[in-house]
mmCIF file of C-alpha atoms and ligand atoms in Angstrom:
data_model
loop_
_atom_site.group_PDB
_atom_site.id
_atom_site.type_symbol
_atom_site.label_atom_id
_atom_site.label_comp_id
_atom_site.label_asym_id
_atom_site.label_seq_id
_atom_site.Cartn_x
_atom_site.Cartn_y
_atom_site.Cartn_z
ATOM 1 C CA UNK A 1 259.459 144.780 120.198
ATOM 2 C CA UNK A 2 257.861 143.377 123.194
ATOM 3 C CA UNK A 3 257.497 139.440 123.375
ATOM 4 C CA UNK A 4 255.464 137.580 126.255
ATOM 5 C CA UNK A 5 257.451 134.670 127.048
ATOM 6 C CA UNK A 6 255.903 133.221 130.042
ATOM 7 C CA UNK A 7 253.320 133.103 132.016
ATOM 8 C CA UNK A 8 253.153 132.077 135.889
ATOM 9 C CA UNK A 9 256.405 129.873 134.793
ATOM 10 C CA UNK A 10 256.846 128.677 138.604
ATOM 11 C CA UNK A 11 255.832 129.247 142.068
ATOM 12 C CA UNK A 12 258.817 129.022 144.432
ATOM 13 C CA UNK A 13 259.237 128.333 147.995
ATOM 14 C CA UNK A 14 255.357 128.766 147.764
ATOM 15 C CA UNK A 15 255.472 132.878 147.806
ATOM 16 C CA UNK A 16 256.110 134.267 144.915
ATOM 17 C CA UNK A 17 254.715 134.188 141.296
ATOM 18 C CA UNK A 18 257.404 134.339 138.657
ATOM 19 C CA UNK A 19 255.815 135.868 135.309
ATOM 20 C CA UNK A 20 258.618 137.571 132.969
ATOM 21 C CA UNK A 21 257.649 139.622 130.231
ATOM 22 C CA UNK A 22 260.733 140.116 127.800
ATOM 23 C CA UNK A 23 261.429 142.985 125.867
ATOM 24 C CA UNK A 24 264.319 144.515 124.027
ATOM 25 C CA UNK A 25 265.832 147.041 125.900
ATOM 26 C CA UNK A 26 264.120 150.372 124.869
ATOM 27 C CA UNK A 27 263.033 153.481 126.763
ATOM 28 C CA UNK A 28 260.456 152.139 129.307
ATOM 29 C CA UNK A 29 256.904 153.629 128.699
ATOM 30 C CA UNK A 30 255.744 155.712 130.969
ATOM 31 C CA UNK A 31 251.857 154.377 130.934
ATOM 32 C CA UNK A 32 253.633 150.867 131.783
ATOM 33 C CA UNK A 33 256.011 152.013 134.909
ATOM 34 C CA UNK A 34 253.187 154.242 136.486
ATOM 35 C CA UNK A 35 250.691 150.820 136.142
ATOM 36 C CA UNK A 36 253.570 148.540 137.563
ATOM 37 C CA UNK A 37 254.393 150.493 140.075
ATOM 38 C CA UNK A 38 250.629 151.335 141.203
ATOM 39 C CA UNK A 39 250.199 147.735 140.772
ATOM 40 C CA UNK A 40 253.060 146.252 143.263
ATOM 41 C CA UNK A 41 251.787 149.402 145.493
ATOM 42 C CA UNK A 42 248.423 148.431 145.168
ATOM 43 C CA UNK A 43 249.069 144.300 146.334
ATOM 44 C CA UNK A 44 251.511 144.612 148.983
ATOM 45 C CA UNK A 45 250.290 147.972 150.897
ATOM 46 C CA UNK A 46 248.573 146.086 153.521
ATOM 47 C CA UNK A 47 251.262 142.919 153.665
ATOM 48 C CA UNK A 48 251.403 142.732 157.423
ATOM 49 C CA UNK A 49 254.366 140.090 157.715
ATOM 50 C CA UNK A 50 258.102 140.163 159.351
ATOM 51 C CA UNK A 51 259.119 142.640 161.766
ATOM 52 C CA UNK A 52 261.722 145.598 162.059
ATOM 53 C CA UNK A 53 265.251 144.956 163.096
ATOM 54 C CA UNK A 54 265.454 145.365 166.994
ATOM 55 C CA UNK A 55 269.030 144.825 167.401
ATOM 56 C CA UNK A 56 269.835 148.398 167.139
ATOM 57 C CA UNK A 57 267.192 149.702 169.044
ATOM 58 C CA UNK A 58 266.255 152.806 167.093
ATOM 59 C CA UNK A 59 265.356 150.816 164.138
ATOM 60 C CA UNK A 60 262.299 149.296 166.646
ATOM 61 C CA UNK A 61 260.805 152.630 166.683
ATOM 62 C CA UNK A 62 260.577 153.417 162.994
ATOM 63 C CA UNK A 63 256.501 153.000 161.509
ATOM 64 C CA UNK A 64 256.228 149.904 160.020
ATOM 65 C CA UNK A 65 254.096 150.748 157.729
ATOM 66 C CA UNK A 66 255.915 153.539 155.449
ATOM 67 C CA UNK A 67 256.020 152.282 152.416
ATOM 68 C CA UNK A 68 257.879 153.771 148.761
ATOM 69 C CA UNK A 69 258.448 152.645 145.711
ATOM 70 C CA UNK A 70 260.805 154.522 143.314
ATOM 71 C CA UNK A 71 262.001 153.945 139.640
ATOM 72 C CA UNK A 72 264.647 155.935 138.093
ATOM 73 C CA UNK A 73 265.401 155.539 134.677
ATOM 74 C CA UNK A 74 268.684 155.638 132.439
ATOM 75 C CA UNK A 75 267.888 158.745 131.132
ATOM 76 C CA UNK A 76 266.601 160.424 134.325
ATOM 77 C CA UNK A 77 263.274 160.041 134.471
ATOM 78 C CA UNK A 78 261.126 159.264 138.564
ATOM 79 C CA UNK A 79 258.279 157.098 138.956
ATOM 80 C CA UNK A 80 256.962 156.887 142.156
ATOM 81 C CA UNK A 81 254.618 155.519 144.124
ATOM 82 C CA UNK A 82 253.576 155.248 148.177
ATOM 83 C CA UNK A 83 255.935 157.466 150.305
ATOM 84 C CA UNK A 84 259.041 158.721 149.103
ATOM 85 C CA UNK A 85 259.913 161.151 150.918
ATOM 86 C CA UNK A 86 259.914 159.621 154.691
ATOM 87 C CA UNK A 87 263.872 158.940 155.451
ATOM 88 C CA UNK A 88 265.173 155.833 156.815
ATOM 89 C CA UNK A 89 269.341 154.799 157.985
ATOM 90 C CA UNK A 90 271.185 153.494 154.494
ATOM 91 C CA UNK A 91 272.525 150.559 156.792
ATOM 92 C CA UNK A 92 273.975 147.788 154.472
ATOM 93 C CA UNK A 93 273.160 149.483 151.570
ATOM 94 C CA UNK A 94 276.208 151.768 152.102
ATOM 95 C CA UNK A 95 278.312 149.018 151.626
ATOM 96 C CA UNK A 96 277.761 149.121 148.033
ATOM 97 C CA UNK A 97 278.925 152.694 148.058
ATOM 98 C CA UNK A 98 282.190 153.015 150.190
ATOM 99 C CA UNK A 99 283.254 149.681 147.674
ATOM 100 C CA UNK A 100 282.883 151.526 145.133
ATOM 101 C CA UNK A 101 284.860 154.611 146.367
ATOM 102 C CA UNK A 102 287.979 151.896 147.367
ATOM 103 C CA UNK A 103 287.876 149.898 143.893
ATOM 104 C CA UNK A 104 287.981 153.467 142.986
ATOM 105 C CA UNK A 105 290.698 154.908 145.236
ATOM 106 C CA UNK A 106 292.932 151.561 144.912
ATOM 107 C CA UNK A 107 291.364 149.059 141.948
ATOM 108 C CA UNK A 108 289.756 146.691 141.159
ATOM 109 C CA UNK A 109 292.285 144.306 142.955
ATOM 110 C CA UNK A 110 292.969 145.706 146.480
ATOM 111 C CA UNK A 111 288.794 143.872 147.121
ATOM 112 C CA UNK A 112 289.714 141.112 145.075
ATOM 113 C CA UNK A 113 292.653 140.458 146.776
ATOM 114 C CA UNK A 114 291.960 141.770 150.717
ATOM 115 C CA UNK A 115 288.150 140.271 151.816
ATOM 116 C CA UNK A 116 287.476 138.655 148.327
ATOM 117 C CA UNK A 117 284.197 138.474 146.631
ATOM 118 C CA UNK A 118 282.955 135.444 147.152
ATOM 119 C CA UNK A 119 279.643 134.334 149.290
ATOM 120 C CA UNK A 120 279.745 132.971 152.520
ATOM 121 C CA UNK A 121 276.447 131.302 153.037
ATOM 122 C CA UNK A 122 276.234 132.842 156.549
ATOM 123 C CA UNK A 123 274.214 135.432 157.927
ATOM 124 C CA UNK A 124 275.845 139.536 157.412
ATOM 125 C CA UNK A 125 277.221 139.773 160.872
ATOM 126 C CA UNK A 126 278.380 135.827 161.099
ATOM 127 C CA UNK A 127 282.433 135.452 162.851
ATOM 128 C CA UNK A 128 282.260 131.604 161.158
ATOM 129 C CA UNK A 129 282.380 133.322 157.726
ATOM 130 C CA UNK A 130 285.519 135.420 159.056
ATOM 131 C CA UNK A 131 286.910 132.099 160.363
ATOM 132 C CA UNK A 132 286.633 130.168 157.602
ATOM 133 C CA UNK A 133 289.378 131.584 155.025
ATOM 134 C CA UNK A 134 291.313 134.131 157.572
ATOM 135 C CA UNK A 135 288.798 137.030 156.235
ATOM 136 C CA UNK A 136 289.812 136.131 152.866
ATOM 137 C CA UNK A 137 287.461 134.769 150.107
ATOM 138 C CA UNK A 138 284.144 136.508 151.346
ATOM 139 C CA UNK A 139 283.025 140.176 150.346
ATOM 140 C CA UNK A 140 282.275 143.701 150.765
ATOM 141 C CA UNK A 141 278.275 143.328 151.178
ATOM 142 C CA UNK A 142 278.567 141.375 154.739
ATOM 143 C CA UNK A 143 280.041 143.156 157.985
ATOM 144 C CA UNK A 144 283.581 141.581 158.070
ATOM 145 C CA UNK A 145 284.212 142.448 154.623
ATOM 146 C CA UNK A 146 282.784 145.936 154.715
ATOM 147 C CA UNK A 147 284.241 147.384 157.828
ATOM 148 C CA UNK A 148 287.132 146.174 155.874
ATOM 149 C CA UNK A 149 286.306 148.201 153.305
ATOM 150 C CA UNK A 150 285.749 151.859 155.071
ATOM 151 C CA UNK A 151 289.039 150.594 156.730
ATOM 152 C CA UNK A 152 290.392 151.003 153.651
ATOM 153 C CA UNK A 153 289.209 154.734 152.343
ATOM 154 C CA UNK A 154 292.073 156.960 152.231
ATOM 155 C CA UNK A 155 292.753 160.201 154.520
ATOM 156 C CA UNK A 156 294.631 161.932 157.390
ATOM 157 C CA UNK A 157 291.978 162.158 159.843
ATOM 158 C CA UNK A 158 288.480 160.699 160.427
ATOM 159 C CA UNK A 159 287.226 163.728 159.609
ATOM 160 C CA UNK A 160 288.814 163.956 155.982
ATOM 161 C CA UNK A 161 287.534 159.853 155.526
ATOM 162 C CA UNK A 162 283.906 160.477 156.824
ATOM 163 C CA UNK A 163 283.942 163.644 154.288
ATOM 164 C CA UNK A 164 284.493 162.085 151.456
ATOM 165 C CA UNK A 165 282.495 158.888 152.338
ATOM 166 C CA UNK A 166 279.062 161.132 152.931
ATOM 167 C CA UNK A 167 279.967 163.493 149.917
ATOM 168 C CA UNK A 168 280.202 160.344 147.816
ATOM 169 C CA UNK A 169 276.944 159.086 148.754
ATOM 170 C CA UNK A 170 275.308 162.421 148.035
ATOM 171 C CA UNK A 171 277.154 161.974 144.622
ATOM 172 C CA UNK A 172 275.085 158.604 143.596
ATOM 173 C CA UNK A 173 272.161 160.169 145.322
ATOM 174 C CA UNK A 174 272.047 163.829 143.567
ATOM 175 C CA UNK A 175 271.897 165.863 146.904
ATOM 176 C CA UNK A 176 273.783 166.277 150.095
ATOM 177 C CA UNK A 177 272.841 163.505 152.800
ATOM 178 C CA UNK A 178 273.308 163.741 156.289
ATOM 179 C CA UNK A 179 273.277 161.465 159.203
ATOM 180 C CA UNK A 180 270.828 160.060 161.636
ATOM 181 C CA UNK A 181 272.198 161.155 164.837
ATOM 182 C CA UNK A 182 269.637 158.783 167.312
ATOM 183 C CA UNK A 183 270.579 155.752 164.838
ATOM 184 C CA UNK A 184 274.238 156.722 165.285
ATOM 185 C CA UNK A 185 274.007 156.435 168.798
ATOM 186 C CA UNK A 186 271.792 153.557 169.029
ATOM 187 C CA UNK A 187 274.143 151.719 167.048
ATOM 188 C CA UNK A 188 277.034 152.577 168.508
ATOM 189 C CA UNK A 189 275.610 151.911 172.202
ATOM 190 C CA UNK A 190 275.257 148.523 170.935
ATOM 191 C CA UNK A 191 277.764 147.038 168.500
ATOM 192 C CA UNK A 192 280.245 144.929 170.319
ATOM 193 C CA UNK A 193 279.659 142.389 167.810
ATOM 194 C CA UNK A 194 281.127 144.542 164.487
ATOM 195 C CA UNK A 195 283.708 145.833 167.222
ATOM 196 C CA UNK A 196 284.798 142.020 167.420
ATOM 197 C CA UNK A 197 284.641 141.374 163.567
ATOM 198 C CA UNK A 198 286.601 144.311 162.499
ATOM 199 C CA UNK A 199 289.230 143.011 165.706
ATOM 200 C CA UNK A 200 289.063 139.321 164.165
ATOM 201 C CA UNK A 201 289.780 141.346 160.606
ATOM 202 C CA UNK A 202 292.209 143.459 162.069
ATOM 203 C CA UNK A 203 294.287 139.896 163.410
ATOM 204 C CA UNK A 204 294.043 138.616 160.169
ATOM 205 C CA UNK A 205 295.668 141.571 158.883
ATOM 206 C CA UNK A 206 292.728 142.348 156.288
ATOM 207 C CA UNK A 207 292.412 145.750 158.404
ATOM 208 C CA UNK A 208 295.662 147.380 158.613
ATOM 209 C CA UNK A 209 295.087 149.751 161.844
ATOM 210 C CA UNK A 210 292.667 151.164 163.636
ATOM 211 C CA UNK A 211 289.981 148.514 163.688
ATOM 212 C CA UNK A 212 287.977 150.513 166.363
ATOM 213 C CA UNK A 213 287.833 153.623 163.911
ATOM 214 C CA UNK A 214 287.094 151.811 161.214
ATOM 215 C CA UNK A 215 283.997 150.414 162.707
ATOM 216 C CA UNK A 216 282.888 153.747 164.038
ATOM 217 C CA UNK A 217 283.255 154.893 160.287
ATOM 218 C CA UNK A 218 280.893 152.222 159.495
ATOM 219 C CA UNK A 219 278.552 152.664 162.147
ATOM 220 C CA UNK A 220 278.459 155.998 160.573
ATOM 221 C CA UNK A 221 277.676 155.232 157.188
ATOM 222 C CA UNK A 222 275.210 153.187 158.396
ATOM 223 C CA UNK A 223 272.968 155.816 159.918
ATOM 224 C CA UNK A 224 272.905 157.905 156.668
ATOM 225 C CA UNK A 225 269.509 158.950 156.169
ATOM 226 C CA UNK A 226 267.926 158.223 152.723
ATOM 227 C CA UNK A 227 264.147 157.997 151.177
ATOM 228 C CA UNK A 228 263.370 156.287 148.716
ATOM 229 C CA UNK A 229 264.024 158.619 145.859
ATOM 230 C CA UNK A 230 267.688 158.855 146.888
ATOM 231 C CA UNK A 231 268.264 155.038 147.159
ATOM 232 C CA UNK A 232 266.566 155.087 143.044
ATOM 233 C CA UNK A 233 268.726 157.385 142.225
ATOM 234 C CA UNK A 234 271.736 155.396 143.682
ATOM 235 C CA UNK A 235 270.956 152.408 141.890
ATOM 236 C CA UNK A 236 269.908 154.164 138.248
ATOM 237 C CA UNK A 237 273.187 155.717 138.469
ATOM 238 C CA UNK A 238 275.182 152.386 138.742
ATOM 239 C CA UNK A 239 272.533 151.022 136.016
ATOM 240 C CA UNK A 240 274.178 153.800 133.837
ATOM 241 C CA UNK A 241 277.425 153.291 133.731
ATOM 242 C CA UNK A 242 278.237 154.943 136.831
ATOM 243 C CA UNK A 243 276.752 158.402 135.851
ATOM 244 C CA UNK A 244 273.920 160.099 137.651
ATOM 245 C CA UNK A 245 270.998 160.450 135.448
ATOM 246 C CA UNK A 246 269.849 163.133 136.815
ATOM 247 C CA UNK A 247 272.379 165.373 138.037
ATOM 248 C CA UNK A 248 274.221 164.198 134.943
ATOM 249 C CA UNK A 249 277.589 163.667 136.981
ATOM 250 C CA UNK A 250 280.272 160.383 136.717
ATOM 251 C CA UNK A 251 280.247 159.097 139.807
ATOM 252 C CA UNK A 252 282.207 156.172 139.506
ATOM 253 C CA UNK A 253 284.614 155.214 136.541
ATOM 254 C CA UNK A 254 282.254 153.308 133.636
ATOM 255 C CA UNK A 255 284.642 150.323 133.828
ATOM 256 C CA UNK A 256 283.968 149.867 137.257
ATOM 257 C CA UNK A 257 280.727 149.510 137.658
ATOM 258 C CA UNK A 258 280.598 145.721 136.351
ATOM 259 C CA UNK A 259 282.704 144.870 139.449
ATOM 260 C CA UNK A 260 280.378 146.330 141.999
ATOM 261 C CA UNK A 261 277.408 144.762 140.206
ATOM 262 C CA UNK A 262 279.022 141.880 140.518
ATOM 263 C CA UNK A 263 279.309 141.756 144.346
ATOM 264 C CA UNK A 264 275.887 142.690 144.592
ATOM 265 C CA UNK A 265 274.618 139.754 142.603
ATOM 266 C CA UNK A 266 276.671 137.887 144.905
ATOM 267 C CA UNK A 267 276.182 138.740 147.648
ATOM 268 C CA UNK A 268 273.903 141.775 147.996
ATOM 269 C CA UNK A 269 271.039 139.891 150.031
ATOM 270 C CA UNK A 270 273.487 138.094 152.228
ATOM 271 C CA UNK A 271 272.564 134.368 152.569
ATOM 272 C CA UNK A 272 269.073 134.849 150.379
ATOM 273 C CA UNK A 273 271.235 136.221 147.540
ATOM 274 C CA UNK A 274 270.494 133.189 145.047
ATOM 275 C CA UNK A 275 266.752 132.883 145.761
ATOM 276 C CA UNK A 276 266.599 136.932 145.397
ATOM 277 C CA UNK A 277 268.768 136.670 141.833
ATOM 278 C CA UNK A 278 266.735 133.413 140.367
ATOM 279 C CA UNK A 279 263.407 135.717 140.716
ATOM 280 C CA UNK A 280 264.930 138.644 139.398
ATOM 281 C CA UNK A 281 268.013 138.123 137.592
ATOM 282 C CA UNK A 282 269.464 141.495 139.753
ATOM 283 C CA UNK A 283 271.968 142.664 141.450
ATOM 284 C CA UNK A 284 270.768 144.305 144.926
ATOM 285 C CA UNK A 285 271.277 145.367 147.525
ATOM 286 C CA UNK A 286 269.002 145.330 151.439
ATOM 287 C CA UNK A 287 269.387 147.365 154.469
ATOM 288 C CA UNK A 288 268.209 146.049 158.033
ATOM 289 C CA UNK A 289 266.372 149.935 158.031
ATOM 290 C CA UNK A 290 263.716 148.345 155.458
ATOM 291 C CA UNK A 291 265.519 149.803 152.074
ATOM 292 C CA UNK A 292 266.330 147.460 148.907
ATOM 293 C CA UNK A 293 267.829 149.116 146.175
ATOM 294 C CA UNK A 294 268.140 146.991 142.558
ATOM 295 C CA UNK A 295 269.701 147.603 139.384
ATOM 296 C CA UNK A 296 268.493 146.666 136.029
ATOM 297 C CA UNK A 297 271.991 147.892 133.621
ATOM 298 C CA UNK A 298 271.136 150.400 130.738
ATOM 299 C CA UNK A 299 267.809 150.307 131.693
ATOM 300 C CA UNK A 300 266.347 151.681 135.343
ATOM 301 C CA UNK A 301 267.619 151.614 139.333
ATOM 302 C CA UNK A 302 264.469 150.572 141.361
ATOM 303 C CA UNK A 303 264.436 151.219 145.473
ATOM 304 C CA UNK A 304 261.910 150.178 147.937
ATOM 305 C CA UNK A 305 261.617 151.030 151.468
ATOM 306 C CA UNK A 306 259.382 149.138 153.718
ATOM 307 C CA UNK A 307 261.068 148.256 157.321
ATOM 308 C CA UNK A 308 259.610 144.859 158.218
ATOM 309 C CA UNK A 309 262.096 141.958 157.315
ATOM 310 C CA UNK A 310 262.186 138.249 157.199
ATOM 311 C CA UNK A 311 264.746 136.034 158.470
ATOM 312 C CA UNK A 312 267.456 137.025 156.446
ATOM 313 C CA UNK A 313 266.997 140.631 157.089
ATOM 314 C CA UNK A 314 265.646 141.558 153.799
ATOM 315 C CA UNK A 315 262.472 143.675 153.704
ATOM 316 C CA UNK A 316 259.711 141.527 152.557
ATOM 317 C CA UNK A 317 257.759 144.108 150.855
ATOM 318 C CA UNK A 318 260.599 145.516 148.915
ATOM 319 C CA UNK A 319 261.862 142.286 147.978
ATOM 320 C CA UNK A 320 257.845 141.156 146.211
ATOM 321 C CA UNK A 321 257.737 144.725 144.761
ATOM 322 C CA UNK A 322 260.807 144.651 143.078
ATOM 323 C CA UNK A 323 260.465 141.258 142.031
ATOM 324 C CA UNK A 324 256.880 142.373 140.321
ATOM 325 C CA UNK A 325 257.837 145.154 138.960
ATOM 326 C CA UNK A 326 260.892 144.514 136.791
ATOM 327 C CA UNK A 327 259.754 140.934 135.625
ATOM 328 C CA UNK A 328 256.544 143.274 134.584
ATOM 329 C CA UNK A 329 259.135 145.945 132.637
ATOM 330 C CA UNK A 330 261.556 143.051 131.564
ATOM 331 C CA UNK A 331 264.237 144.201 133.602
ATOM 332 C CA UNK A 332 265.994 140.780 133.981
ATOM 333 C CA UNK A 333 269.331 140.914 132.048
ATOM 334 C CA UNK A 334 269.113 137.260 131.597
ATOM 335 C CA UNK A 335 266.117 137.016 130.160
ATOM 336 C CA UNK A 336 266.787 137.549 126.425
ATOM 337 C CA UNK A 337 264.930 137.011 122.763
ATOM 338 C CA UNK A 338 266.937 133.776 120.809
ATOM 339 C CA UNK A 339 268.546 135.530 117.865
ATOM 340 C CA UNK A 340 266.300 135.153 114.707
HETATM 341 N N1 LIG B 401 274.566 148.628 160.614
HETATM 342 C C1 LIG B 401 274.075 147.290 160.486
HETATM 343 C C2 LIG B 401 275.034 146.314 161.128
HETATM 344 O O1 LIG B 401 276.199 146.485 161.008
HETATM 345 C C3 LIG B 401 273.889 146.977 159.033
HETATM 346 C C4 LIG B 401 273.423 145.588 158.794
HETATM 347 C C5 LIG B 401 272.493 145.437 157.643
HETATM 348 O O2 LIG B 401 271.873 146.363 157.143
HETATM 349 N N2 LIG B 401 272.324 144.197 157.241
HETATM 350 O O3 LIG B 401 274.655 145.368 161.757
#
């Protein structure tokens, strides 16, 4: 059953339409992803606004105008559209995955309990946020909170940590990844300021030792290279209950995949996190390299990858294309039939 609820219900902060289209959750039809997808593709190809991130220089350098859309369903079917094969750095959208692999390592409490999971109205890298509570009561998704978290992946040697962090990613993402060497470097070159978070973390004793490792591990993570198939496949396999629908493997235990949604509703566009869920009804997830990754549960992971960003640091074509394409599919979990 497919209802049309609304129409054009409201045009906020002047940019984007809202139209939802509500239906019960079914398999998707493939005649209606291809169109929504060729559609967003179609309106926002030639979007010239916002700008890479310069702040690590080798993001500069990366063509603005690459631009992917992929949709994975539940049961392992790609829809594509644009470029998805061009590979950008994971950046922040790694921090969804080395959370997952400590809830998974030491529960559900040891986030709950350590950084927290609650916003901080600040921008990702911001020291006030760390300030505020001692490191406490903020999250995984921002800097502070996921240096943190890498801090906290178990192993003997960096070598045995960084191992399982990269084979974990390739896990969610159905092949082996590896890592962007120049963004490595670039980043590395230039981030006192996550050096001085992950010390401010380390004094508050949310980081037990090592803070300099820990944000080398980061920086690491960070310069994963992904396109925009992988990043689909990430998020379809959290919309599935943890399990990869297409390599078919549990990734991450079914009961705790509500948790990590959960931080990603929260928090998963930093600051812009409410204005990104009241369009969508999603939990996300940006990178500063261009990626957004969203998750609509038991029904479809959707990525984007477009590198110019607003403000925030969320890419502003991935942000519209999402937003168009799941209201189009009904992939808001809010947005439900009264029962008859
Ligand atoms: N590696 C980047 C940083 O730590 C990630 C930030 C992001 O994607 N928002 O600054």
């Amino acid at each position: 059953m497919k209802l049309l609820i609304s129409k054009c219900l409201a045009i906020v902060s002047g940019v984007f339409l809202l139209s939802s289209t509500l239906h019960a959750a079914q398999p998707l039809a493939a005649a209606e992803v291809k169109a929504a997808l060729n559609s967003a593709y179609a309106k926002y190809k030639d979007l010239q606004e916002g700008a890479n991130a310069d702040y690590i220089p080798a993001l500069a350098k990366v063509d603005s105008n690459l631009f992917g859309i992929v949709l994975v369903t539940v049961d392992g079917k790609v829809y594509s559209a644009g470029d998805v094969s061009s590979e950008v750095s994971i950046q922040s959208i790694s921090k969804v995955f080395t959370m997952a692999k400590v809830i998974e390592e030491k529960g559900e409490d040891a986030i709950f309990g350590n950084m927290g999971v609650d916003a901080t109205g600040q921008v990702f890298n911001s020291i006030v946020a760390v300030e505020q509570y001692q490191g406490a009561e903020m999250n995984a998704m921002v800097n502070a909170g996921a240096i943190t978290a890498t801090s906290m992946i178990s192993g003997k040697s960096r070598d045995e940590i960084w191992g399982k962090i990269l084979s974990y990613y390739g896990d969610f993402a159905g092949r082996k990844l590896s890592v962007n060497q120049e963004v490595f470097e670039s980043e590395a070159a230039t981030n006192q300021r996550n050096q001085a978070i992950a010390k401010l973390m380390y004094a508050y004793g949310r980081i037990k030792d090592n803070p300099d490792r820990a944000t080398d591990i980061y920086t690491e993570q960070c310069s994963v290279n992904v396109n925009t198939r992988d990043l689909a496949t990430m998020a379809a396999t959290l919309a599935n209950g943890g399990k990869n629908p297409v390599t078919r493997k549990q990734v991450l235990g079914n009961e705790h995949v509500p948790r990590v949604l959960a931080v990603m509703a929260t928090a998963g566009l930093y600051d812009d996190t409410g204005k990104w869920l009241y369009r969508t009804g999603l939990p996300g997830k940006s990178g500063v390299g261009g990626g957004i990754i969203a998750v609509s549960p038991g029904r479809f992971g959707i990525a984007v990858i477009s590198p110019p960003l607003d403000a925030a640091g969320n890419s502003i074509r991935a942000q519209r294309a999402i937003t168009d394409i799941s209201n189009a599919l009904g992939g808001n979990p809010y947005a439900v039939a009264p029962a008859q």
